[in-house]
PDB file of C-alpha atoms in Angstrom:
ATOM      1  CA  MET A1222      70.546 -64.258  21.146  1.00 36.00           C
ATOM      2  CA  LEU A1223      68.263 -63.464  23.983  1.00 35.00           C
ATOM      3  CA  SER A1224      66.068 -66.232  25.120  1.00 35.00           C
ATOM      4  CA  ARG A1225      62.572 -65.725  26.399  1.00 36.00           C
ATOM      5  CA  ARG A1226      63.559 -67.434  29.613  1.00 35.00           C
ATOM      6  CA  LEU A1227      65.907 -64.592  30.434  1.00 36.00           C
ATOM      7  CA  ALA A1228      63.341 -61.972  29.630  1.00 38.00           C
ATOM      8  CA  GLY A1229      61.863 -61.879  33.103  1.00 44.00           C
ATOM      9  CA  ALA A1230      58.430 -60.731  34.042  1.00 52.00           C
ATOM     10  CA  ASP A1231      56.506 -58.511  31.673  1.00 62.00           C
ATOM     11  CA  PRO A1232      56.651 -55.047  33.225  1.00 64.00           C
ATOM     12  CA  PHE A1233      53.277 -54.211  31.687  1.00 64.00           C
ATOM     13  CA  THR A1234      50.078 -55.759  32.825  1.00 64.00           C
ATOM     14  CA  GLN A1235      46.995 -55.203  30.880  1.00 56.00           C
ATOM     15  CA  MET A1236      44.229 -53.690  32.901  1.00 55.00           C
ATOM     16  CA  GLN A1237      41.124 -55.773  32.897  1.00 49.00           C
ATOM     17  CA  ARG A1238      38.359 -53.254  32.790  1.00 45.00           C
ATOM     18  CA  GLU A1239      34.745 -54.085  32.789  1.00 37.00           C
ATOM     19  CA  MET A1240      34.131 -51.359  30.232  1.00 38.00           C
ATOM     20  CA  ASP A1241      36.438 -53.010  27.745  1.00 39.00           C
ATOM     21  CA  GLN A1242      34.606 -56.255  28.193  1.00 37.00           C
ATOM     22  CA  LEU A1243      31.370 -54.452  27.600  1.00 35.00           C
ATOM     23  CA  PHE A1244      32.503 -52.860  24.375  1.00 36.00           C
ATOM     24  CA  THR A1245      33.893 -56.030  22.914  1.00 37.00           C
ATOM     25  CA  GLY A1246      31.168 -58.284  24.241  1.00 32.00           C
ATOM     26  CA  PHE A1247      27.953 -56.412  23.929  1.00 33.00           C
ATOM     27  CA  PHE A1248      28.349 -54.837  20.544  1.00 33.00           C
ATOM     28  CA  GLY A1249      29.722 -57.977  19.031  1.00 35.00           C
ATOM     29  CA  ALA A1250      33.003 -56.512  17.887  1.00 38.00           C
ATOM     30  CA  ALA A1251      35.092 -59.379  16.716  1.00 39.00           C
ATOM     31  CA  PRO A1252      38.598 -59.434  18.140  1.00 41.00           C
ATOM     32  CA  ARG A1253      41.194 -58.230  15.694  1.00 44.00           C
ATOM     33  CA  ASN A1254      42.832 -61.576  15.518  1.00 42.00           C
ATOM     34  CA  GLY A1255      44.825 -63.211  12.815  1.00 42.00           C
ATOM     35  CA  ALA A1256      42.362 -66.038  12.261  1.00 45.00           C
ATOM     36  CA  GLY A1257      41.808 -66.506   8.570  1.00 63.00           C
ATOM     37  CA  ALA A1258      43.874 -65.230   5.701  1.00 77.00           C
ATOM     38  CA  TYR A1259      46.276 -62.314   6.056  1.00 87.00           C
ATOM     39  CA  PRO A1260      45.809 -59.532   5.405  1.00 93.00           C
ATOM     40  CA  ALA A1261      42.133 -59.246   6.227  1.00 94.00           C
ATOM     41  CA  LEU A1262      40.301 -57.426   3.445  1.00 95.00           C
ATOM     42  CA  ASN A1263      37.296 -55.201   3.058  1.00 96.00           C
ATOM     43  CA  VAL A1264      35.879 -54.970  -0.456  1.00 96.00           C
ATOM     44  CA  TRP A1265      33.151 -52.691  -1.735  1.00 96.00           C
ATOM     45  CA  GLU A1266      32.142 -51.145  -5.032  1.00 95.00           C
ATOM     46  CA  ASP A1267      30.463 -48.218  -6.688  1.00 92.00           C
ATOM     47  CA  ALA A1268      29.251 -47.967 -10.270  1.00 90.00           C
ATOM     48  CA  GLU A1269      32.772 -47.308 -11.577  1.00 93.00           C
ATOM     49  CA  ARG A1270      35.168 -49.258  -9.374  1.00 95.00           C
ATOM     50  CA  PHE A1271      35.857 -52.003  -6.922  1.00 96.00           C
ATOM     51  CA  TYR A1272      37.742 -50.979  -3.797  1.00 97.00           C
ATOM     52  CA  VAL A1273      39.905 -53.312  -1.782  1.00 97.00           C
ATOM     53  CA  GLU A1274      41.225 -52.193   1.582  1.00 97.00           C
ATOM     54  CA  ALA A1275      43.723 -53.805   3.954  1.00 97.00           C
ATOM     55  CA  GLU A1276      45.320 -52.651   7.179  1.00 96.00           C
ATOM     56  CA  LEU A1277      49.087 -52.939   6.855  1.00 96.00           C
ATOM     57  CA  PRO A1278      50.526 -50.719   9.585  1.00 96.00           C
ATOM     58  CA  GLY A1279      54.216 -49.944   9.329  1.00 94.00           C
ATOM     59  CA  MET A1280      54.496 -51.047   5.721  1.00 93.00           C
ATOM     60  CA  LYS A1281      55.673 -48.959   2.798  1.00 92.00           C
ATOM     61  CA  LEU A1282      54.149 -49.097  -0.663  1.00 89.00           C
ATOM     62  CA  GLU A1283      57.428 -50.440  -2.043  1.00 89.00           C
ATOM     63  CA  ASP A1284      57.195 -53.422   0.329  1.00 91.00           C
ATOM     64  CA  ILE A1285      53.864 -54.435  -1.175  1.00 94.00           C
ATOM     65  CA  GLU A1286      53.272 -55.975  -4.584  1.00 94.00           C
ATOM     66  CA  VAL A1287      49.860 -55.739  -6.155  1.00 94.00           C
ATOM     67  CA  PHE A1288      49.040 -57.806  -9.238  1.00 92.00           C
ATOM     68  CA  VAL A1289      45.849 -57.668 -11.218  1.00 93.00           C
ATOM     69  CA  GLN A1290      44.948 -60.165 -13.884  1.00 90.00           C
ATOM     70  CA  GLN A1291      41.446 -60.190 -15.323  1.00 87.00           C
ATOM     71  CA  ASN A1292      39.342 -60.359 -12.178  1.00 90.00           C
ATOM     72  CA  GLU A1293      42.069 -61.653  -9.880  1.00 93.00           C
ATOM     73  CA  LEU A1294      43.867 -59.444  -7.429  1.00 95.00           C
ATOM     74  CA  THR A1295      47.001 -60.651  -5.688  1.00 94.00           C
ATOM     75  CA  LEU A1296      48.663 -58.941  -2.738  1.00 94.00           C
ATOM     76  CA  LYS A1297      52.179 -59.900  -1.754  1.00 94.00           C
ATOM     77  CA  GLY A1298      54.537 -58.492   0.765  1.00 93.00           C
ATOM     78  CA  GLU A1299      56.554 -58.957   3.863  1.00 91.00           C
ATOM     79  CA  ARG A1300      56.226 -57.311   7.192  1.00 88.00           C
ATOM     80  CA  LYS A1301      59.558 -57.333   8.914  1.00 83.00           C
ATOM     81  CA  HIS A1302      60.109 -57.676  12.587  1.00 79.00           C
ATOM     82  CA  ALA A1303      63.248 -55.970  13.747  1.00 75.00           C
ATOM     83  CA  LEU A1304      64.556 -56.666  17.211  1.00 74.00           C
ATOM     84  CA  ALA A1305      67.435 -54.386  18.097  1.00 74.00           C
ATOM     85  CA  GLU A1306      70.527 -55.799  19.725  1.00 77.00           C
ATOM     86  CA  GLY A1307      70.599 -55.700  23.498  1.00 81.00           C
ATOM     87  CA  THR A1308      66.854 -55.615  23.972  1.00 85.00           C
ATOM     88  CA  THR A1309      64.693 -58.032  25.881  1.00 90.00           C
ATOM     89  CA  GLU A1310      61.403 -58.956  24.292  1.00 90.00           C
ATOM     90  CA  HIS A1311      58.449 -59.106  26.657  1.00 90.00           C
ATOM     91  CA  ARG A1312      55.494 -59.159  24.370  1.00 89.00           C
ATOM     92  CA  ARG A1313      55.011 -59.782  20.687  1.00 90.00           C
ATOM     93  CA  GLU A1314      51.502 -59.536  19.316  1.00 92.00           C
ATOM     94  CA  ARG A1315      52.165 -57.733  16.059  1.00 92.00           C
ATOM     95  CA  GLY A1316      52.373 -60.204  13.240  1.00 86.00           C
ATOM     96  CA  ALA A1317      55.372 -60.413  10.965  1.00 87.00           C
ATOM     97  CA  GLY A1318      56.411 -62.435   7.970  1.00 89.00           C
ATOM     98  CA  ALA A1319      55.631 -62.853   4.308  1.00 92.00           C
ATOM     99  CA  PHE A1320      52.057 -62.853   3.053  1.00 93.00           C
ATOM    100  CA  HIS A1321      50.404 -63.703  -0.218  1.00 93.00           C
ATOM    101  CA  ARG A1322      46.724 -63.418  -0.822  1.00 94.00           C
ATOM    102  CA  THR A1323      44.661 -63.762  -3.969  1.00 94.00           C
ATOM    103  CA  LEU A1324      41.128 -62.512  -4.297  1.00 94.00           C
ATOM    104  CA  ALA A1325      38.651 -63.065  -7.098  1.00 94.00           C
ATOM    105  CA  LEU A1326      36.629 -59.937  -7.828  1.00 94.00           C
ATOM    106  CA  PRO A1327      33.048 -60.327  -9.051  1.00 92.00           C
ATOM    107  CA  ALA A1328      33.953 -58.951 -12.495  1.00 92.00           C
ATOM    108  CA  GLU A1329      36.892 -58.097 -14.686  1.00 92.00           C
ATOM    109  CA  VAL A1330      38.772 -54.846 -14.085  1.00 94.00           C
ATOM    110  CA  GLU A1331      41.050 -52.518 -16.043  1.00 93.00           C
ATOM    111  CA  ALA A1332      44.329 -53.804 -14.621  1.00 90.00           C
ATOM    112  CA  ALA A1333      46.370 -50.945 -16.116  1.00 91.00           C
ATOM    113  CA  GLN A1334      44.196 -48.328 -14.417  1.00 92.00           C
ATOM    114  CA  ALA A1335      44.331 -49.837 -10.927  1.00 93.00           C
ATOM    115  CA  GLU A1336      45.580 -47.442  -8.267  1.00 94.00           C
ATOM    116  CA  ALA A1337      46.964 -48.276  -4.852  1.00 94.00           C
ATOM    117  CA  THR A1338      47.431 -45.801  -2.029  1.00 95.00           C
ATOM    118  CA  LEU A1339      48.865 -46.388   1.420  1.00 95.00           C
ATOM    119  CA  LYS A1340      48.104 -43.916   4.148  1.00 96.00           C
ATOM    120  CA  ASP A1341      48.482 -44.234   7.908  1.00 96.00           C
ATOM    121  CA  GLY A1342      48.977 -47.969   7.481  1.00 96.00           C
ATOM    122  CA  VAL A1343      45.823 -48.477   5.414  1.00 97.00           C
ATOM    123  CA  LEU A1344      46.168 -49.789   1.862  1.00 97.00           C
ATOM    124  CA  THR A1345      43.376 -48.943  -0.571  1.00 97.00           C
ATOM    125  CA  ILE A1346      43.278 -50.275  -4.105  1.00 96.00           C
ATOM    126  CA  ALA A1347      40.815 -48.793  -6.590  1.00 96.00           C
ATOM    127  CA  LEU A1348      40.113 -51.034  -9.565  1.00 96.00           C
ATOM    128  CA  PRO A1349      38.078 -49.538 -12.423  1.00 95.00           C
ATOM    129  CA  LYS A1350      35.510 -51.921 -13.828  1.00 93.00           C
ATOM    130  CA  LEU A1351      35.656 -52.847 -17.484  1.00 90.00           C
ATOM    131  CA  ALA A1352      33.244 -50.758 -19.520  1.00 83.00           C
ATOM    132  CA  ALA A1353      31.373 -53.926 -20.451  1.00 79.00           C
ATOM    133  CA  VAL A1354      30.468 -54.729 -16.851  1.00 73.00           C
ATOM    134  CA  LYS A1355      29.533 -51.236 -15.653  1.00 73.00           C
ATOM    135  CA  PRO A1356      25.880 -50.703 -15.066  1.00 72.00           C
ATOM    136  CA  ARG A1357      24.526 -48.657 -17.914  1.00 71.00           C
ATOM    137  CA  ARG A1358      22.094 -45.871 -17.522  1.00 71.00           C
ATOM    138  CA  ILE A1359      19.307 -46.178 -20.012  1.00 72.00           C
ATOM    139  CA  ASP A1360      17.516 -42.997 -20.879  1.00 75.00           C
ATOM    140  CA  VAL A1361      13.858 -43.676 -21.090  1.00 78.00           C
ATOM    141  CA  ARG A1362      11.799 -41.419 -23.223  1.00 79.00           C
ATOM    142  CA  VAL A1363       8.174 -41.145 -22.727  1.00 79.00           C
ATOM    143  CA  VAL A1364       6.438 -41.790 -26.006  1.00 75.00           C
ATOM    144  CA  GLU A1365       3.355 -39.693 -26.405  1.00 69.00           C
TER     145      GLU A1365
ATOM    146  CA  MET B 143      11.215 -55.191  48.314  1.00 41.00           C
ATOM    147  CA  ASN B 144      13.201 -52.214  47.311  1.00 42.00           C
ATOM    148  CA  ALA B 145      11.117 -50.251  44.843  1.00 45.00           C
ATOM    149  CA  THR B 146      14.001 -48.080  43.711  1.00 43.00           C
ATOM    150  CA  ALA B 147      16.229 -50.982  42.725  1.00 45.00           C
ATOM    151  CA  THR B 148      18.195 -50.193  39.632  1.00 43.00           C
ATOM    152  CA  PRO B 149      17.476 -52.389  36.645  1.00 41.00           C
ATOM    153  CA  PRO B 150      20.006 -55.094  35.837  1.00 43.00           C
ATOM    154  CA  ALA B 151      23.079 -53.943  33.966  1.00 41.00           C
ATOM    155  CA  ALA B 152      21.874 -55.481  30.737  1.00 40.00           C
ATOM    156  CA  CYS B 153      18.754 -53.309  30.753  1.00 38.00           C
ATOM    157  CA  GLN B 154      20.763 -50.183  31.436  1.00 40.00           C
ATOM    158  CA  ARG B 155      22.940 -50.937  28.483  1.00 40.00           C
ATOM    159  CA  ALA B 156      19.983 -51.571  26.234  1.00 41.00           C
ATOM    160  CA  GLN B 157      18.633 -48.111  27.021  1.00 42.00           C
ATOM    161  CA  GLN B 158      21.725 -46.452  25.659  1.00 43.00           C
ATOM    162  CA  PRO B 159      21.895 -45.362  22.033  1.00 42.00           C
ATOM    163  CA  VAL B 160      22.169 -48.344  19.756  1.00 41.00           C
ATOM    164  CA  ARG B 161      24.905 -46.867  17.594  1.00 45.00           C
ATOM    165  CA  GLU B 162      28.106 -46.917  19.564  1.00 50.00           C
ATOM    166  CA  ALA B 163      31.514 -46.682  18.040  1.00 59.00           C
ATOM    167  CA  LEU B 164      33.283 -49.992  18.044  1.00 71.00           C
ATOM    168  CA  ARG B 165      36.460 -50.116  20.064  1.00 85.00           C
ATOM    169  CA  TYR B 166      39.391 -52.307  19.335  1.00 93.00           C
ATOM    170  CA  THR B 167      42.401 -53.469  21.246  1.00 94.00           C
ATOM    171  CA  PRO B 168      45.568 -52.614  19.349  1.00 95.00           C
ATOM    172  CA  ARG B 169      48.247 -55.244  18.988  1.00 94.00           C
ATOM    173  CA  VAL B 170      51.483 -54.297  20.692  1.00 95.00           C
ATOM    174  CA  ASP B 171      55.099 -55.376  20.980  1.00 93.00           C
ATOM    175  CA  LEU B 172      57.062 -54.553  24.079  1.00 93.00           C
ATOM    176  CA  VAL B 173      60.807 -54.624  24.463  1.00 93.00           C
ATOM    177  CA  GLU B 174      63.086 -53.506  27.233  1.00 93.00           C
ATOM    178  CA  THR B 175      66.602 -52.126  27.161  1.00 92.00           C
ATOM    179  CA  PRO B 176      68.663 -51.257  30.232  1.00 90.00           C
ATOM    180  CA  ALA B 177      67.569 -47.625  29.824  1.00 91.00           C
ATOM    181  CA  GLU B 178      63.978 -47.775  28.597  1.00 93.00           C
ATOM    182  CA  LEU B 179      60.841 -49.658  27.702  1.00 94.00           C
ATOM    183  CA  ILE B 180      59.748 -49.464  24.062  1.00 94.00           C
ATOM    184  CA  LEU B 181      56.122 -50.089  23.230  1.00 95.00           C
ATOM    185  CA  THR B 182      55.116 -50.471  19.583  1.00 95.00           C
ATOM    186  CA  ALA B 183      51.412 -50.442  18.748  1.00 96.00           C
ATOM    187  CA  ASP B 184      49.605 -51.032  15.460  1.00 96.00           C
ATOM    188  CA  LEU B 185      47.093 -48.219  14.993  1.00 97.00           C
ATOM    189  CA  PRO B 186      46.092 -48.357  11.320  1.00 97.00           C
ATOM    190  CA  GLY B 187      44.035 -45.377  10.219  1.00 97.00           C
ATOM    191  CA  VAL B 188      45.006 -43.246  13.222  1.00 97.00           C
ATOM    192  CA  ARG B 189      46.609 -39.856  12.651  1.00 95.00           C
ATOM    193  CA  ALA B 190      48.712 -37.927  15.140  1.00 94.00           C
ATOM    194  CA  ASP B 191      45.874 -35.498  15.898  1.00 95.00           C
ATOM    195  CA  GLY B 192      43.610 -38.411  16.829  1.00 95.00           C
ATOM    196  CA  LEU B 193      46.043 -40.041  19.208  1.00 96.00           C
ATOM    197  CA  GLN B 194      46.029 -39.615  22.948  1.00 95.00           C
ATOM    198  CA  VAL B 195      48.630 -41.134  25.235  1.00 95.00           C
ATOM    199  CA  ASP B 196      48.435 -40.636  28.972  1.00 94.00           C
ATOM    200  CA  PHE B 197      50.574 -41.831  31.826  1.00 93.00           C
ATOM    201  CA  HIS B 198      49.107 -41.416  35.249  1.00 90.00           C
ATOM    202  CA  ASP B 199      49.773 -43.257  38.510  1.00 88.00           C
ATOM    203  CA  GLY B 200      51.678 -45.980  36.732  1.00 89.00           C
ATOM    204  CA  VAL B 201      48.933 -46.556  34.177  1.00 92.00           C
ATOM    205  CA  LEU B 202      49.667 -45.990  30.524  1.00 94.00           C
ATOM    206  CA  SER B 203      46.576 -45.402  28.365  1.00 94.00           C
ATOM    207  CA  LEU B 204      46.467 -45.352  24.619  1.00 95.00           C
ATOM    208  CA  TYR B 205      43.544 -44.018  22.681  1.00 95.00           C
ATOM    209  CA  GLY B 206      43.574 -43.722  18.909  1.00 96.00           C
ATOM    210  CA  LYS B 207      40.725 -42.338  16.892  1.00 95.00           C
ATOM    211  CA  ALA B 208      40.211 -44.258  13.667  1.00 95.00           C
ATOM    212  CA  PRO B 209      37.488 -42.465  11.724  1.00 93.00           C
ATOM    213  CA  ALA B 210      35.229 -44.492   9.448  1.00 92.00           C
ATOM    214  CA  ARG B 211      36.687 -44.715   5.969  1.00 94.00           C
ATOM    215  CA  GLN B 212      33.538 -45.731   4.157  1.00 92.00           C
ATOM    216  CA  ALA B 213      30.093 -44.245   4.113  1.00 90.00           C
ATOM    217  CA  GLU B 214      27.769 -45.756   6.682  1.00 88.00           C
ATOM    218  CA  GLU B 215      25.499 -47.226   4.019  1.00 89.00           C
ATOM    219  CA  THR B 216      28.342 -48.991   2.201  1.00 92.00           C
ATOM    220  CA  ARG B 217      27.433 -52.549   1.354  1.00 90.00           C
ATOM    221  CA  PHE B 218      30.522 -54.667   1.487  1.00 95.00           C
ATOM    222  CA  LEU B 219      31.223 -57.474  -0.947  1.00 95.00           C
ATOM    223  CA  LEU B 220      33.678 -58.769   1.616  1.00 94.00           C
ATOM    224  CA  HIS B 221      33.898 -57.527   5.180  1.00 94.00           C
ATOM    225  CA  GLU B 222      36.659 -59.182   7.165  1.00 94.00           C
ATOM    226  CA  TYR B 223      37.409 -56.445   9.686  1.00 93.00           C
ATOM    227  CA  GLY B 224      35.711 -53.535  11.342  1.00 92.00           C
ATOM    228  CA  VAL B 225      37.034 -50.021  11.716  1.00 93.00           C
ATOM    229  CA  GLY B 226      36.823 -48.272  15.045  1.00 93.00           C
ATOM    230  CA  ASP B 227      38.814 -46.490  17.692  1.00 95.00           C
ATOM    231  CA  PHE B 228      41.636 -48.215  19.514  1.00 96.00           C
ATOM    232  CA  ARG B 229      41.945 -48.285  23.252  1.00 95.00           C
ATOM    233  CA  ARG B 230      44.243 -50.093  25.631  1.00 94.00           C
ATOM    234  CA  GLU B 231      45.615 -49.576  29.096  1.00 94.00           C
ATOM    235  CA  PHE B 232      48.629 -51.012  30.811  1.00 92.00           C
ATOM    236  CA  ARG B 233      49.867 -50.906  34.333  1.00 91.00           C
ATOM    237  CA  VAL B 234      53.579 -50.253  34.161  1.00 89.00           C
ATOM    238  CA  GLY B 235      55.438 -52.076  36.905  1.00 82.00           C
ATOM    239  CA  GLU B 236      58.802 -50.538  36.130  1.00 79.00           C
ATOM    240  CA  GLN B 237      59.729 -47.103  37.513  1.00 86.00           C
ATOM    241  CA  VAL B 238      59.374 -44.762  34.554  1.00 91.00           C
ATOM    242  CA  ASP B 239      60.361 -41.129  34.191  1.00 92.00           C
ATOM    243  CA  ALA B 240      56.987 -39.827  33.060  1.00 90.00           C
ATOM    244  CA  THR B 241      58.332 -36.457  31.971  1.00 91.00           C
ATOM    245  CA  LYS B 242      60.589 -38.079  29.395  1.00 93.00           C
ATOM    246  CA  ILE B 243      58.100 -40.363  27.637  1.00 94.00           C
ATOM    247  CA  ARG B 244      58.325 -39.779  23.892  1.00 95.00           C
ATOM    248  CA  GLY B 245      56.141 -41.091  21.107  1.00 95.00           C
ATOM    249  CA  GLU B 246      56.224 -41.200  17.337  1.00 96.00           C
ATOM    250  CA  LEU B 247      53.380 -42.190  15.035  1.00 96.00           C
ATOM    251  CA  LYS B 248      54.324 -43.215  11.526  1.00 96.00           C
ATOM    252  CA  ASP B 249      52.449 -45.233   8.907  1.00 95.00           C
ATOM    253  CA  GLY B 250      49.878 -46.294  11.489  1.00 96.00           C
ATOM    254  CA  VAL B 251      52.459 -47.520  14.010  1.00 96.00           C
ATOM    255  CA  LEU B 252      53.066 -45.832  17.351  1.00 97.00           C
ATOM    256  CA  THR B 253      56.484 -46.181  18.942  1.00 96.00           C
ATOM    257  CA  LEU B 254      56.512 -45.094  22.529  1.00 96.00           C
ATOM    258  CA  ARG B 255      59.729 -44.801  24.526  1.00 95.00           C
ATOM    259  CA  LEU B 256      59.440 -44.828  28.286  1.00 95.00           C
ATOM    260  CA  PRO B 257      62.805 -44.048  29.902  1.00 94.00           C
ATOM    261  CA  LYS B 258      63.327 -45.793  33.187  1.00 92.00           C
ATOM    262  CA  ALA B 259      63.748 -43.667  36.274  1.00 89.00           C
ATOM    263  CA  GLU B 260      67.384 -43.366  37.301  1.00 82.00           C
ATOM    264  CA  ALA B 261      66.775 -45.498  40.379  1.00 78.00           C
ATOM    265  CA  ALA B 262      65.465 -48.362  38.263  1.00 74.00           C
ATOM    266  CA  ARG B 263      68.426 -48.557  35.898  1.00 76.00           C
ATOM    267  CA  PRO B 264      71.022 -51.214  36.414  1.00 76.00           C
ATOM    268  CA  ARG B 265      74.170 -49.731  37.834  1.00 74.00           C
ATOM    269  CA  ARG B 266      77.647 -50.970  37.419  1.00 77.00           C
ATOM    270  CA  ILE B 267      79.523 -51.082  40.673  1.00 80.00           C
ATOM    271  CA  PRO B 268      83.252 -50.693  40.284  1.00 78.00           C
ATOM    272  CA  VAL B 269      85.121 -53.224  42.354  1.00 85.00           C
ATOM    273  CA  GLN B 270      88.771 -52.755  43.090  1.00 82.00           C
ATOM    274  CA  ALA B 271      91.090 -55.585  43.881  1.00 82.00           C
ATOM    275  CA  SER B 272      92.899 -55.015  47.126  1.00 74.00           C
TER     276      SER B 272
END
């Protein structure tokens, strides 16, 4: 096992640039930190579906389990951290480990019709709404 | 009084277009072997044609374009992260053979191998007993 003590000085130093400070400070971009539950989620909807998106770089679809029950969505998986033999670790910012997150959607969904896609490290789950909760278009006739 | 004084930086910034792409700092791992440095960066949503890696004067720059994935007017029910381009720069202290830097982008993860220059590699000195 390599210990951190033996690792020596980090050969990379991050450049502190004023421009970077400006971008992150002035426009209020929150740092991409791990505060809060993992993975972070974005959720939106259209008339037909709810969409849940998570950034899971390096993961394969088979490493992720998605469960849907009524209006509850559960994401489970493990991001592995492989350190090859004979290497010295200088920096480790990328998170690793098992995760488990459950999210309550605003309405029930058709669990059997849910679809998950993973592309370029971005997981998107489309969850069709139950017919009963979809907004209905009412045709209005003008009565003469 | 100097009449041509430039306005304070804050004012200059305010005059620029309000809509600027957000930029994010990618998370990286860095390991070293006797022969090379290996940098791994999380760049979710970045495709190979949107990635730019430069090495110049000992400075390694990463830039990954992460296009918006939702329409601008999308109203989120839950919004825990933003999507924007990734940028980060490092000064590389180790002597690196710039011509042999190789990168691979897969599933939103960039793996960059920076071979050390011959002079920087540890050398085994054979010692003979007399």
